[in-house]
Short mmCIF file of C-alpha atoms in Angstrom, two decimals:
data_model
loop_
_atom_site.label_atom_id
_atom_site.label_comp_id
_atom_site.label_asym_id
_atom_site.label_seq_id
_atom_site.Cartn_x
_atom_site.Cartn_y
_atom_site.Cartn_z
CA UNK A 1 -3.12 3.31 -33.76
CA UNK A 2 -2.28 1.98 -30.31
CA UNK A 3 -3.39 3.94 -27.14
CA UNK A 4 -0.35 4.81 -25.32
CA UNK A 5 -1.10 4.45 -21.90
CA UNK A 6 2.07 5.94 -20.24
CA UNK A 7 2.11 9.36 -18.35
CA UNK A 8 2.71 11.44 -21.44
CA UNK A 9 -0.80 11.08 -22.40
CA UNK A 10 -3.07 12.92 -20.16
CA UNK A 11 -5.78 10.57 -20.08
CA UNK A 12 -3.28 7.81 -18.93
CA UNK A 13 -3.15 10.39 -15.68
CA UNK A 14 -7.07 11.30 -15.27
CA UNK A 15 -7.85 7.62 -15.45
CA UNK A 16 -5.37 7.02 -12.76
CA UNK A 17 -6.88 9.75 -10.62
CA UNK A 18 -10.41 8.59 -11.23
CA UNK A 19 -9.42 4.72 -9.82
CA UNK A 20 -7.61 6.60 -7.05
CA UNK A 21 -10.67 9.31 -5.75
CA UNK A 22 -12.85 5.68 -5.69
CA UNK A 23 -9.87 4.22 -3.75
CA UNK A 24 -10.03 7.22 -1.18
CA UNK A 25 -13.59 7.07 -1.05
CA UNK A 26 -14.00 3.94 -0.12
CA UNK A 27 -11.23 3.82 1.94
CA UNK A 28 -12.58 6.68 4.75
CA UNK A 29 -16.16 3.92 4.21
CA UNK A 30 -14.29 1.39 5.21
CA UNK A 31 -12.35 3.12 7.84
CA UNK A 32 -15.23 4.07 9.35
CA UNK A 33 -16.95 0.67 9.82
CA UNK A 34 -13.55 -0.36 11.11
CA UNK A 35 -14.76 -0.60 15.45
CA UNK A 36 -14.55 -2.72 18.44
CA UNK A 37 -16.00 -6.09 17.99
CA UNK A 38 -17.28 -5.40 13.88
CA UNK A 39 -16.61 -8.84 11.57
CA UNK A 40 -13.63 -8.90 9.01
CA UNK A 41 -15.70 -10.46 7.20
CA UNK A 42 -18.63 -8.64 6.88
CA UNK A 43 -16.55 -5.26 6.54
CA UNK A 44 -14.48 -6.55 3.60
CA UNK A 45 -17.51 -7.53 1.73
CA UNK A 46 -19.23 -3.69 2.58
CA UNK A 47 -15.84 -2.39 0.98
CA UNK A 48 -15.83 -4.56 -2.56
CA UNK A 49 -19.28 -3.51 -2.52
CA UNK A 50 -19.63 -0.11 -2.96
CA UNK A 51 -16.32 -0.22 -4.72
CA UNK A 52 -18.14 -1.71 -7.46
CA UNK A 53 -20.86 0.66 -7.06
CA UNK A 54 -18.48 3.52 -7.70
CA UNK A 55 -16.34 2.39 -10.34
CA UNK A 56 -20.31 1.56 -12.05
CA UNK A 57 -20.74 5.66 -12.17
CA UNK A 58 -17.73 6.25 -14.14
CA UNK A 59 -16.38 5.95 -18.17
CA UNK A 60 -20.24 4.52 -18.37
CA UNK A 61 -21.17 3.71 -21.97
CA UNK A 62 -17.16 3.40 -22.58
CA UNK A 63 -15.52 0.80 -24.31
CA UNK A 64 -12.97 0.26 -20.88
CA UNK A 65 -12.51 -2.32 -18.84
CA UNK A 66 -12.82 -1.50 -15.43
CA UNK A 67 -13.32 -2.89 -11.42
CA UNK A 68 -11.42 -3.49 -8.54
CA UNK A 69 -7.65 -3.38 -8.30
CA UNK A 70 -7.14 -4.81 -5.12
CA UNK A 71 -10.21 -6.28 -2.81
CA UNK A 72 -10.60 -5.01 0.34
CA UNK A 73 -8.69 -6.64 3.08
CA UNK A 74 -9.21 -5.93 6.75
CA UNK A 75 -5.50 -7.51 8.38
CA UNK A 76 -5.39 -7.35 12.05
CA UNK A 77 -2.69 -7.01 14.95
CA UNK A 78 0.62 -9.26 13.92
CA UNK A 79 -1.19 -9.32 10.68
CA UNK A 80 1.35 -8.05 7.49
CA UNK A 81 -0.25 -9.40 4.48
CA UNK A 82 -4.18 -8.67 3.19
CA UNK A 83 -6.20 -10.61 5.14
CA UNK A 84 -9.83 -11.87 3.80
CA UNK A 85 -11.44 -14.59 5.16
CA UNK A 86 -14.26 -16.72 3.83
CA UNK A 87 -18.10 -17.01 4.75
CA UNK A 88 -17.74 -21.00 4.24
CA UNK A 89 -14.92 -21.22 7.08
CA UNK A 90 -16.93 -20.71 9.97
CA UNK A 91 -13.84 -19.76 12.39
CA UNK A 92 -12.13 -17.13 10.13
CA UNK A 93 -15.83 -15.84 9.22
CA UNK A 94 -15.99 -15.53 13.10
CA UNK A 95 -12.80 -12.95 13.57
CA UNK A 96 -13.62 -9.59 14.67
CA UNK A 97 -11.60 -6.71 15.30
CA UNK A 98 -10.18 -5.44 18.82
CA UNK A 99 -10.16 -2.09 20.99
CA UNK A 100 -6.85 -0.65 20.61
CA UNK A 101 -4.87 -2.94 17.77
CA UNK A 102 -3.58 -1.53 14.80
CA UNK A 103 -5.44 -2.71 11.93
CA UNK A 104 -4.47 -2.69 7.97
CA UNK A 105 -7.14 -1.53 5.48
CA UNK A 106 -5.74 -2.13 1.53
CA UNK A 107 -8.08 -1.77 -1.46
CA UNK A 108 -8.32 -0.27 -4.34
CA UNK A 109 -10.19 0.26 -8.13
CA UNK A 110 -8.75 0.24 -12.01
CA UNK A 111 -9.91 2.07 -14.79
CA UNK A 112 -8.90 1.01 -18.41
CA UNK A 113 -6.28 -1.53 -16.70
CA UNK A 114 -4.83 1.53 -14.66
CA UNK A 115 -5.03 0.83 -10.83
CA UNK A 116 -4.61 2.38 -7.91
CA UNK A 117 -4.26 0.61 -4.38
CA UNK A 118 -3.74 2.03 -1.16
CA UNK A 119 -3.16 0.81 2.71
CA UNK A 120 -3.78 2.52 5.59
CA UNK A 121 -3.19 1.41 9.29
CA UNK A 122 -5.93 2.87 12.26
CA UNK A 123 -6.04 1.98 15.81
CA UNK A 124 -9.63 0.16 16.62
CA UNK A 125 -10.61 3.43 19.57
CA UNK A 126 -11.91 1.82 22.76
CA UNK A 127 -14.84 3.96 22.71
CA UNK A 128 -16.94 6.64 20.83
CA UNK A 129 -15.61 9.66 23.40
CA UNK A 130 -12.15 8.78 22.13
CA UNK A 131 -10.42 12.07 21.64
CA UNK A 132 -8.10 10.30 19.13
CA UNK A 133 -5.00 11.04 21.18
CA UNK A 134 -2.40 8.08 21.35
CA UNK A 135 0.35 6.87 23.66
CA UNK A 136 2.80 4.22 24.29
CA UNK A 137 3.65 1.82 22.36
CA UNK A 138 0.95 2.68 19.39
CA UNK A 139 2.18 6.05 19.25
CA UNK A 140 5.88 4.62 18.65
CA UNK A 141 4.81 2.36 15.80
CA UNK A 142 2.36 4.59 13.96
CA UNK A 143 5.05 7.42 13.80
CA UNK A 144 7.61 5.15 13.03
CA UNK A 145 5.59 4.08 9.98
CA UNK A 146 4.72 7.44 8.91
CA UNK A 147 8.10 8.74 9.28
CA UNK A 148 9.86 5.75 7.38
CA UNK A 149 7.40 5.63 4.65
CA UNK A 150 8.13 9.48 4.16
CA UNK A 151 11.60 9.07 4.12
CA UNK A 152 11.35 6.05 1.44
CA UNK A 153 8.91 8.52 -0.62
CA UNK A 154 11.78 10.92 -0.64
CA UNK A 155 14.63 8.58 -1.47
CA UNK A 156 12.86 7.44 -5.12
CA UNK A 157 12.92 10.85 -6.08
CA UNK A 158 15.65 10.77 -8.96
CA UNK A 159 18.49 12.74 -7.77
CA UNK A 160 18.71 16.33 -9.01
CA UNK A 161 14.88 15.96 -9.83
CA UNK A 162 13.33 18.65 -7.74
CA UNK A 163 16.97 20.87 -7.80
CA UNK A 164 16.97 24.67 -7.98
CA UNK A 165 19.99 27.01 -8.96
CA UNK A 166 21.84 27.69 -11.58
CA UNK A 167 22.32 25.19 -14.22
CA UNK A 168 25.45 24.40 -12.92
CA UNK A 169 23.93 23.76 -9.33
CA UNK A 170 21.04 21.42 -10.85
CA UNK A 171 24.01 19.24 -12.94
CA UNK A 172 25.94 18.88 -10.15
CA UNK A 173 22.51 17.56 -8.27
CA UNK A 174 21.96 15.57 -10.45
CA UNK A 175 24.90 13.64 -10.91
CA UNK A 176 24.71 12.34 -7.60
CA UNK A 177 24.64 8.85 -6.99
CA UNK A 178 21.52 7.27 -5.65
CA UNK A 179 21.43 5.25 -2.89
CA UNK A 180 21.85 1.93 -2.60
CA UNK A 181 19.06 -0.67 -1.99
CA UNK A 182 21.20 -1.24 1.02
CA UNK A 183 21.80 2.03 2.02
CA UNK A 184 17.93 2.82 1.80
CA UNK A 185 17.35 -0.08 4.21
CA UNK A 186 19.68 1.29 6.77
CA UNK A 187 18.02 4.68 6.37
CA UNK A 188 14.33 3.46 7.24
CA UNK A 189 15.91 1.02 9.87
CA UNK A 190 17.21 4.10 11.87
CA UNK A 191 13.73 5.86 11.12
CA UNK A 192 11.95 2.36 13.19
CA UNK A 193 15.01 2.18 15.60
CA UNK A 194 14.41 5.51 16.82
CA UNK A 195 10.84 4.53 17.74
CA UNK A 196 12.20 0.98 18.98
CA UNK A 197 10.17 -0.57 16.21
CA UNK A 198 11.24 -2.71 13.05
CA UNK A 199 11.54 -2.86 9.24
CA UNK A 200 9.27 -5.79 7.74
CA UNK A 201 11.43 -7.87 6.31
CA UNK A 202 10.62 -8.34 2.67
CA UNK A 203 8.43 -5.13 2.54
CA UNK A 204 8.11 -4.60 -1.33
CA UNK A 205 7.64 -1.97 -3.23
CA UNK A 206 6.29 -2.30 -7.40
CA UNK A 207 6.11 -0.81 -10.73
CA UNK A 208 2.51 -0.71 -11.34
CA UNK A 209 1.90 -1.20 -15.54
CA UNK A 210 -1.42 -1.18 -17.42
CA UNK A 211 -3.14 -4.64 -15.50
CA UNK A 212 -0.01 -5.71 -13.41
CA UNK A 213 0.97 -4.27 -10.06
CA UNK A 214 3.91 -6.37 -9.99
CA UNK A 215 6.44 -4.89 -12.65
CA UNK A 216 9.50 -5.05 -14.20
CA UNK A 217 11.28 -3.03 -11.31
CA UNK A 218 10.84 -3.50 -7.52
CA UNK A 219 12.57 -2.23 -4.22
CA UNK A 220 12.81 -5.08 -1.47
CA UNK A 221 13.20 -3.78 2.21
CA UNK A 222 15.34 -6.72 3.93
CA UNK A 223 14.84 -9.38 1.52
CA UNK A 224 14.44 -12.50 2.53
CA UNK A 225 15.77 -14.94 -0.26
CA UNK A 226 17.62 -14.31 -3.47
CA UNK A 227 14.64 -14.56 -5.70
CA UNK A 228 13.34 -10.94 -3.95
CA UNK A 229 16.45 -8.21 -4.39
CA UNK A 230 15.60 -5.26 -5.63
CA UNK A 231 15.63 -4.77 -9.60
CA UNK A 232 16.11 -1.59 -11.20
CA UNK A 233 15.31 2.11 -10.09
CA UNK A 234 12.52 4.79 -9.96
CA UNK A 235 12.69 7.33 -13.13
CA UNK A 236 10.31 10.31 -14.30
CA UNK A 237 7.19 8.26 -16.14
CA UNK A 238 6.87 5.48 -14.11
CA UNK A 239 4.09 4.78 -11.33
CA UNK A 240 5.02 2.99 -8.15
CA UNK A 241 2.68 1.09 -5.53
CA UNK A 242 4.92 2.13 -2.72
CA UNK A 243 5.23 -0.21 0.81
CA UNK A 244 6.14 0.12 4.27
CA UNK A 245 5.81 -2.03 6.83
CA UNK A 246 6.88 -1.49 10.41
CA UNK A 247 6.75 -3.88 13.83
CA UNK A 248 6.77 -3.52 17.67
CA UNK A 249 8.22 -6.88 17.06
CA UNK A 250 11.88 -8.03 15.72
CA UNK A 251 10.34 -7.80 11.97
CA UNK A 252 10.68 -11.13 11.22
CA UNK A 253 8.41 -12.64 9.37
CA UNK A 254 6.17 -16.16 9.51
CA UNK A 255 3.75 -17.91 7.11
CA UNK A 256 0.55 -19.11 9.42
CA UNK A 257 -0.90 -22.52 8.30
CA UNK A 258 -4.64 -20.71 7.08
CA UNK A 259 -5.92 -20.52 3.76
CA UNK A 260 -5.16 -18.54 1.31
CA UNK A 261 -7.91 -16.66 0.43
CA UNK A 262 -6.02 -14.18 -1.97
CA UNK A 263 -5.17 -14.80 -5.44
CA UNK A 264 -3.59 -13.66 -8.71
CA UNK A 265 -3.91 -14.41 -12.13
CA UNK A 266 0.02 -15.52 -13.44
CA UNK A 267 0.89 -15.52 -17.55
CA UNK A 268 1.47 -18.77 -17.30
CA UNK A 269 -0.79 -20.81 -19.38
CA UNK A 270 -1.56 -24.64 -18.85
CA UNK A 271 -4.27 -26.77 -20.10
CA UNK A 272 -6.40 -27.75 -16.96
CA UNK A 273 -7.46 -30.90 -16.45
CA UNK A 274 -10.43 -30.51 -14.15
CA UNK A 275 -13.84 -29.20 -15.52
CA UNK A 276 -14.00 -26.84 -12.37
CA UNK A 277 -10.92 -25.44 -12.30
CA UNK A 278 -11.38 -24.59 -16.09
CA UNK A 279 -15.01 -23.14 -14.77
CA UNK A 280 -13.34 -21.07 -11.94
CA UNK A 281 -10.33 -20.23 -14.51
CA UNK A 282 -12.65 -18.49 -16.66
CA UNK A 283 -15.01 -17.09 -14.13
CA UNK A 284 -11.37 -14.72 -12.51
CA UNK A 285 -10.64 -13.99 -15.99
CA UNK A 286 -13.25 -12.40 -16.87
CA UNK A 287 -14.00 -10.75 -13.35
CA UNK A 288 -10.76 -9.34 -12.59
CA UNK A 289 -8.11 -10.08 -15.38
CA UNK A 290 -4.67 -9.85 -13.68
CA UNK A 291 -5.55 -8.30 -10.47
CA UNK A 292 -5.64 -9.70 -7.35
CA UNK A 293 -8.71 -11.25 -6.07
CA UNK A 294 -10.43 -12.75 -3.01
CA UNK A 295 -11.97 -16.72 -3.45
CA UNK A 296 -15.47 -14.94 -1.75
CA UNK A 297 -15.88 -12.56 -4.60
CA UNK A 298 -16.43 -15.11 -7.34
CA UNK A 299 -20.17 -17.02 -7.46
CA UNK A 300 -19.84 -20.16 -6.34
CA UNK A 301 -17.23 -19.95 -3.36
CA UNK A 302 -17.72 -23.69 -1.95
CA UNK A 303 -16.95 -24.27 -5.90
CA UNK A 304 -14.06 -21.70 -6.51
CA UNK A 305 -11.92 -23.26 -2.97
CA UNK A 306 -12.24 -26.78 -5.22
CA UNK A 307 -11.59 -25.10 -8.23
CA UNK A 308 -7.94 -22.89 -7.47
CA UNK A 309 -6.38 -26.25 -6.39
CA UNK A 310 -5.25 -27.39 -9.58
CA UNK A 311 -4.96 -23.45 -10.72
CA UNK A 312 -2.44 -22.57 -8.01
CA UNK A 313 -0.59 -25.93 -8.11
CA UNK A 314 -0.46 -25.20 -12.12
CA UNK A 315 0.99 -21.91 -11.52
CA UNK A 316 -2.06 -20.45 -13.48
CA UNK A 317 -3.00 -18.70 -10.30
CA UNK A 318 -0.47 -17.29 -7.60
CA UNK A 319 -1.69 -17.49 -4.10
CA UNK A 320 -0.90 -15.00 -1.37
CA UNK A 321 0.52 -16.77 1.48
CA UNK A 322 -0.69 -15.50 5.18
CA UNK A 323 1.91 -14.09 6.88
CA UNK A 324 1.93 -12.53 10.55
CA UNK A 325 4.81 -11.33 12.48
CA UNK A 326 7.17 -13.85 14.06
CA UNK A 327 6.34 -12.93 17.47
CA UNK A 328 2.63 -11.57 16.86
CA UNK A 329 3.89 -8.19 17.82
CA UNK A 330 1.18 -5.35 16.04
CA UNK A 331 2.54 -4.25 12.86
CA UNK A 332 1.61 -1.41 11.06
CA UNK A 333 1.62 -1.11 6.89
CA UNK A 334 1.23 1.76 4.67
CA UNK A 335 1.04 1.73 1.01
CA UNK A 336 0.68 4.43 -1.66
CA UNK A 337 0.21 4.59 -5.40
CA UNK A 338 2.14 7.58 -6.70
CA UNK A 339 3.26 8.68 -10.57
CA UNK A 340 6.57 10.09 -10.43
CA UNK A 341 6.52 13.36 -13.02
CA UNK A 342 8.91 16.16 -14.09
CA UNK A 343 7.43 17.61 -11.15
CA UNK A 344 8.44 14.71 -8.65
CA UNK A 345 5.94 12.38 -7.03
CA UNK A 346 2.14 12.84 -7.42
CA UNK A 347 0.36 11.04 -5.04
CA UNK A 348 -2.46 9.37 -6.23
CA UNK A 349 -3.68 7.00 -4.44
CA UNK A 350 -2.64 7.46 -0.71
CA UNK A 351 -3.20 6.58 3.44
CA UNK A 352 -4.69 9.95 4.76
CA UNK A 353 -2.33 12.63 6.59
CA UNK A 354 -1.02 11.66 9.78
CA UNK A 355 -2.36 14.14 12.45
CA UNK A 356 1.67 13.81 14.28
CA UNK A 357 0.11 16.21 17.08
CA UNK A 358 -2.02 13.45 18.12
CA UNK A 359 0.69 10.73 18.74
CA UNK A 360 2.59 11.24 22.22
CA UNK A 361 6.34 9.53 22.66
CA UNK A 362 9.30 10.88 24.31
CA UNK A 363 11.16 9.25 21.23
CA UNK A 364 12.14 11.02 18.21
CA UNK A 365 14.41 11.03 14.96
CA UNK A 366 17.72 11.97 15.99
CA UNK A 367 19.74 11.75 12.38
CA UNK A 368 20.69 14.82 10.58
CA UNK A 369 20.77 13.74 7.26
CA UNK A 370 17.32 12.12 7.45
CA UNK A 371 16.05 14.85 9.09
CA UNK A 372 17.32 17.10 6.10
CA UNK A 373 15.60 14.86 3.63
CA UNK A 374 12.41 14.22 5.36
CA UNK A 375 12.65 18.56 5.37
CA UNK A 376 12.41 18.18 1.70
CA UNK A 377 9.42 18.42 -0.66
CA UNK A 378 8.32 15.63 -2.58
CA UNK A 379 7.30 17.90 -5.60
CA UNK A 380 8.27 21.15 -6.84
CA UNK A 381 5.69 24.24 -5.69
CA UNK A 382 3.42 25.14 -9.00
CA UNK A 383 1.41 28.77 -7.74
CA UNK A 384 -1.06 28.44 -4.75
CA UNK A 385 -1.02 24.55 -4.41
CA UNK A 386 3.07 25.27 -3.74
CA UNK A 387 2.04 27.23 -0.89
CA UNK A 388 -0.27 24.85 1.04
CA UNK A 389 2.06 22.25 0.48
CA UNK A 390 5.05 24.15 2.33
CA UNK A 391 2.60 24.71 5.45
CA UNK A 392 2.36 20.85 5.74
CA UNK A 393 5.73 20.47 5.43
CA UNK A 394 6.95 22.81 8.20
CA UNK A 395 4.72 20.65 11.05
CA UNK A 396 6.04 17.28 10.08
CA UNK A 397 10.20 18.84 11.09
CA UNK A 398 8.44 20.14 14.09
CA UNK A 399 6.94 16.98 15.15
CA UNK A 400 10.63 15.42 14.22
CA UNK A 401 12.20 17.68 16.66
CA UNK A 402 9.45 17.81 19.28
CA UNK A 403 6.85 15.41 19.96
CA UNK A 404 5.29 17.25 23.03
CA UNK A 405 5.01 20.51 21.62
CA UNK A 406 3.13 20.17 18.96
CA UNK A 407 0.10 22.05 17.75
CA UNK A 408 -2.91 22.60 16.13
CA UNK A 409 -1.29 24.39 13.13
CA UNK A 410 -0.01 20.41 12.47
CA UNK A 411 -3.79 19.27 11.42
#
């Protein structure tokens, strides 16, 4: 009998939550390495590193396939996509990170096919007596991506989900009409606008399956081409890897002539010509399936750059283009692996809290209606857990309303 491997079946959910504790754990590892003048480089191979140590301590002796989901990729400043450069190209081995940017941190691990990945954005601190308090122009864009990302959390709830009342109330709830793709977009640009920041264009969101984070269904933030609209919509059962990406900048976007260090196994099949690209071929197969990879985590990497060439121009192998934004402005990202349930949206794999209390701006969110939904809970209150959550959620309206005034009930 075949393993069904969709939310109904509760070890379809632990699994998730297994990949997604590694994910976290790693994640604050990586975070932490994450200082003034530390190597890219030497950070992102730290992070696949004791990911692999971790996901070795669990389902041992099981039958599973299992590894990383995403590699880590350390993306600096004007950065938007992963970034993870290469120990044979001496000048991208060379980058290291600087005091005060915003810089993106996306990994993540799979269990059974089942993968989490998550993206957080920090700002490098200056120094170690940092108090962690932010102004400026960092404080606009980090808030702005916090705020829009919870908003676009909200809006895949399916409407009426999360309704209480009478019967009559919850039908009524839930026979309103979602929004539009468009409409959605307009919502998150006022969230950025109020900050004076940007939407990424083309910031995607996917239906993460068993071994493919890039599903059947897909919401596309300001697409840029007909190819990326969004397809179909969020329903109870699925699991989402959920973007946002936000600029100081105008949002525009700009491919940067580097290499592509990030790549993805495609179901297209072609019969290579080259001995070494049939080596490599095999070599990503059986290391990482259909996940996304980096060229420095197979053996040979000299050998793998030869080797993808005829892959990627096969379309055996996708490559991941580096982009940056258009006018290098910082750009923040955030993304989150979340199951949406009866109960509404589980997060499972997700950037830590945002301590609002800590970010100072005279700006703010101004818009009733998204004010109203960002009020809203993204799951229904079971017993105690309902309790903690509503203390969270009072702080985040406060910080809405009042930037200064914030306090230490917030943390």
């Amino acid at each position: 009998m075949p393993v069904d491997y969709s939310l109904n079946n509760p070890d379809t959910l632990t699994k998730y939550k297994t990949s997604a504790s590694i994910s976290h754990k790693v994640l604050e590892a990586v975070s932490g390495w994450c200082v003034d003048g530390a190597k890219v480089l030497s950070i992102c191979q730290r992070g696949d590193k004791l990911l692999d140590e971790e996901v070795a301590k669990v389902y041992k002796g099981k039958k599973i396939s299992k590894g990383i989901s995403h590699p880590t990729t350390v993306s600096p400043s004007s950065y938007i996509t992963p970034y993870t450069p290469l120990s044979t190209d001496a000048e991208e081995a060379a980058t290291v990170l600087k005091a005060n940017e915003p810089v993106k941190i996306q990994l993540g691990a799979q269990i059974d096919g089942l993968g989490t990945i998550v993206c957080d954005t920090i700002l490098i601190k200056a120094d170690k007596d940092d108090n962690g308090e932010v102004s400026g122009r960092e404080a606009d864009l980090m808030l702005a991506t916090y705020y829009a990302n919870e908003l676009l959390l909200r809006l895949m709830i399916p409407p009426g989900l999360l309704a209480s009342g009478t019967e009559e109330e919850k039908k009524k709830a839930a026979a309103e009409k979602r929004p539009t793709a468009t409409k959605i977009t307009q919502m998150l640009e006022t969230v950025a606008k109020s900050y004076e920041c940007s939407i990424v264009e083309g910031t995607t969101s996917w239906l993460f399956e068993r071994n493919e984070i890039e599903g059947k269904k897909k919401i596309v933030l300001l697409p840029t081409d007909k190819e990326s609209r969004t397809e179909g919509v969020p329903e109870v059962g699925d699991v989402w890897g959920v973007e946002m990406g936000v600029s100081l900048g105008s949002g525009k976007t700009k491919t940067i002539d580097q290499r592509p260090t990030l790549h993805r196994r495609t179901t297209i099949t072609y019969q290579l010509k080259r001995p070494s690209s049939r080596q490599t071929l095999s070599e990503i197969v059986k290391k990482f399936g259909n996940f996304p990879f980096s060229l420095r985590q197979l053996d040979d990497e000299r050998a793998a750059k030869v080797g993808v060439v005829e892959c990627v121009r096969s379309n055996v192998l996708r490559q991941y283009d580096i982009c940056t934004d258009k006018d290098n402005a910082p750009v923040a990202r955030l993304l989150t692996t979340i199951a949406l349930t009866k109960n509404g949206i589980t997060r499972l794999g997700a950037p830590p809290q945002l301590d609002v209390s800590k970010y100072k701006t005279d700006k703010k969110i101004s818009d009733e209606v998204i004010l109203k939904i960002l009020e809203q809970p993204t799951a229904r209150s079971t017993g105690a857990k309902g309790k903690n959550k509503k203390k969270k959620k009072k702080p985040a309206k406060k910080a809405v309303d009042d930037e200064e005034e914030s306090s230490s009930e917030e943390e």
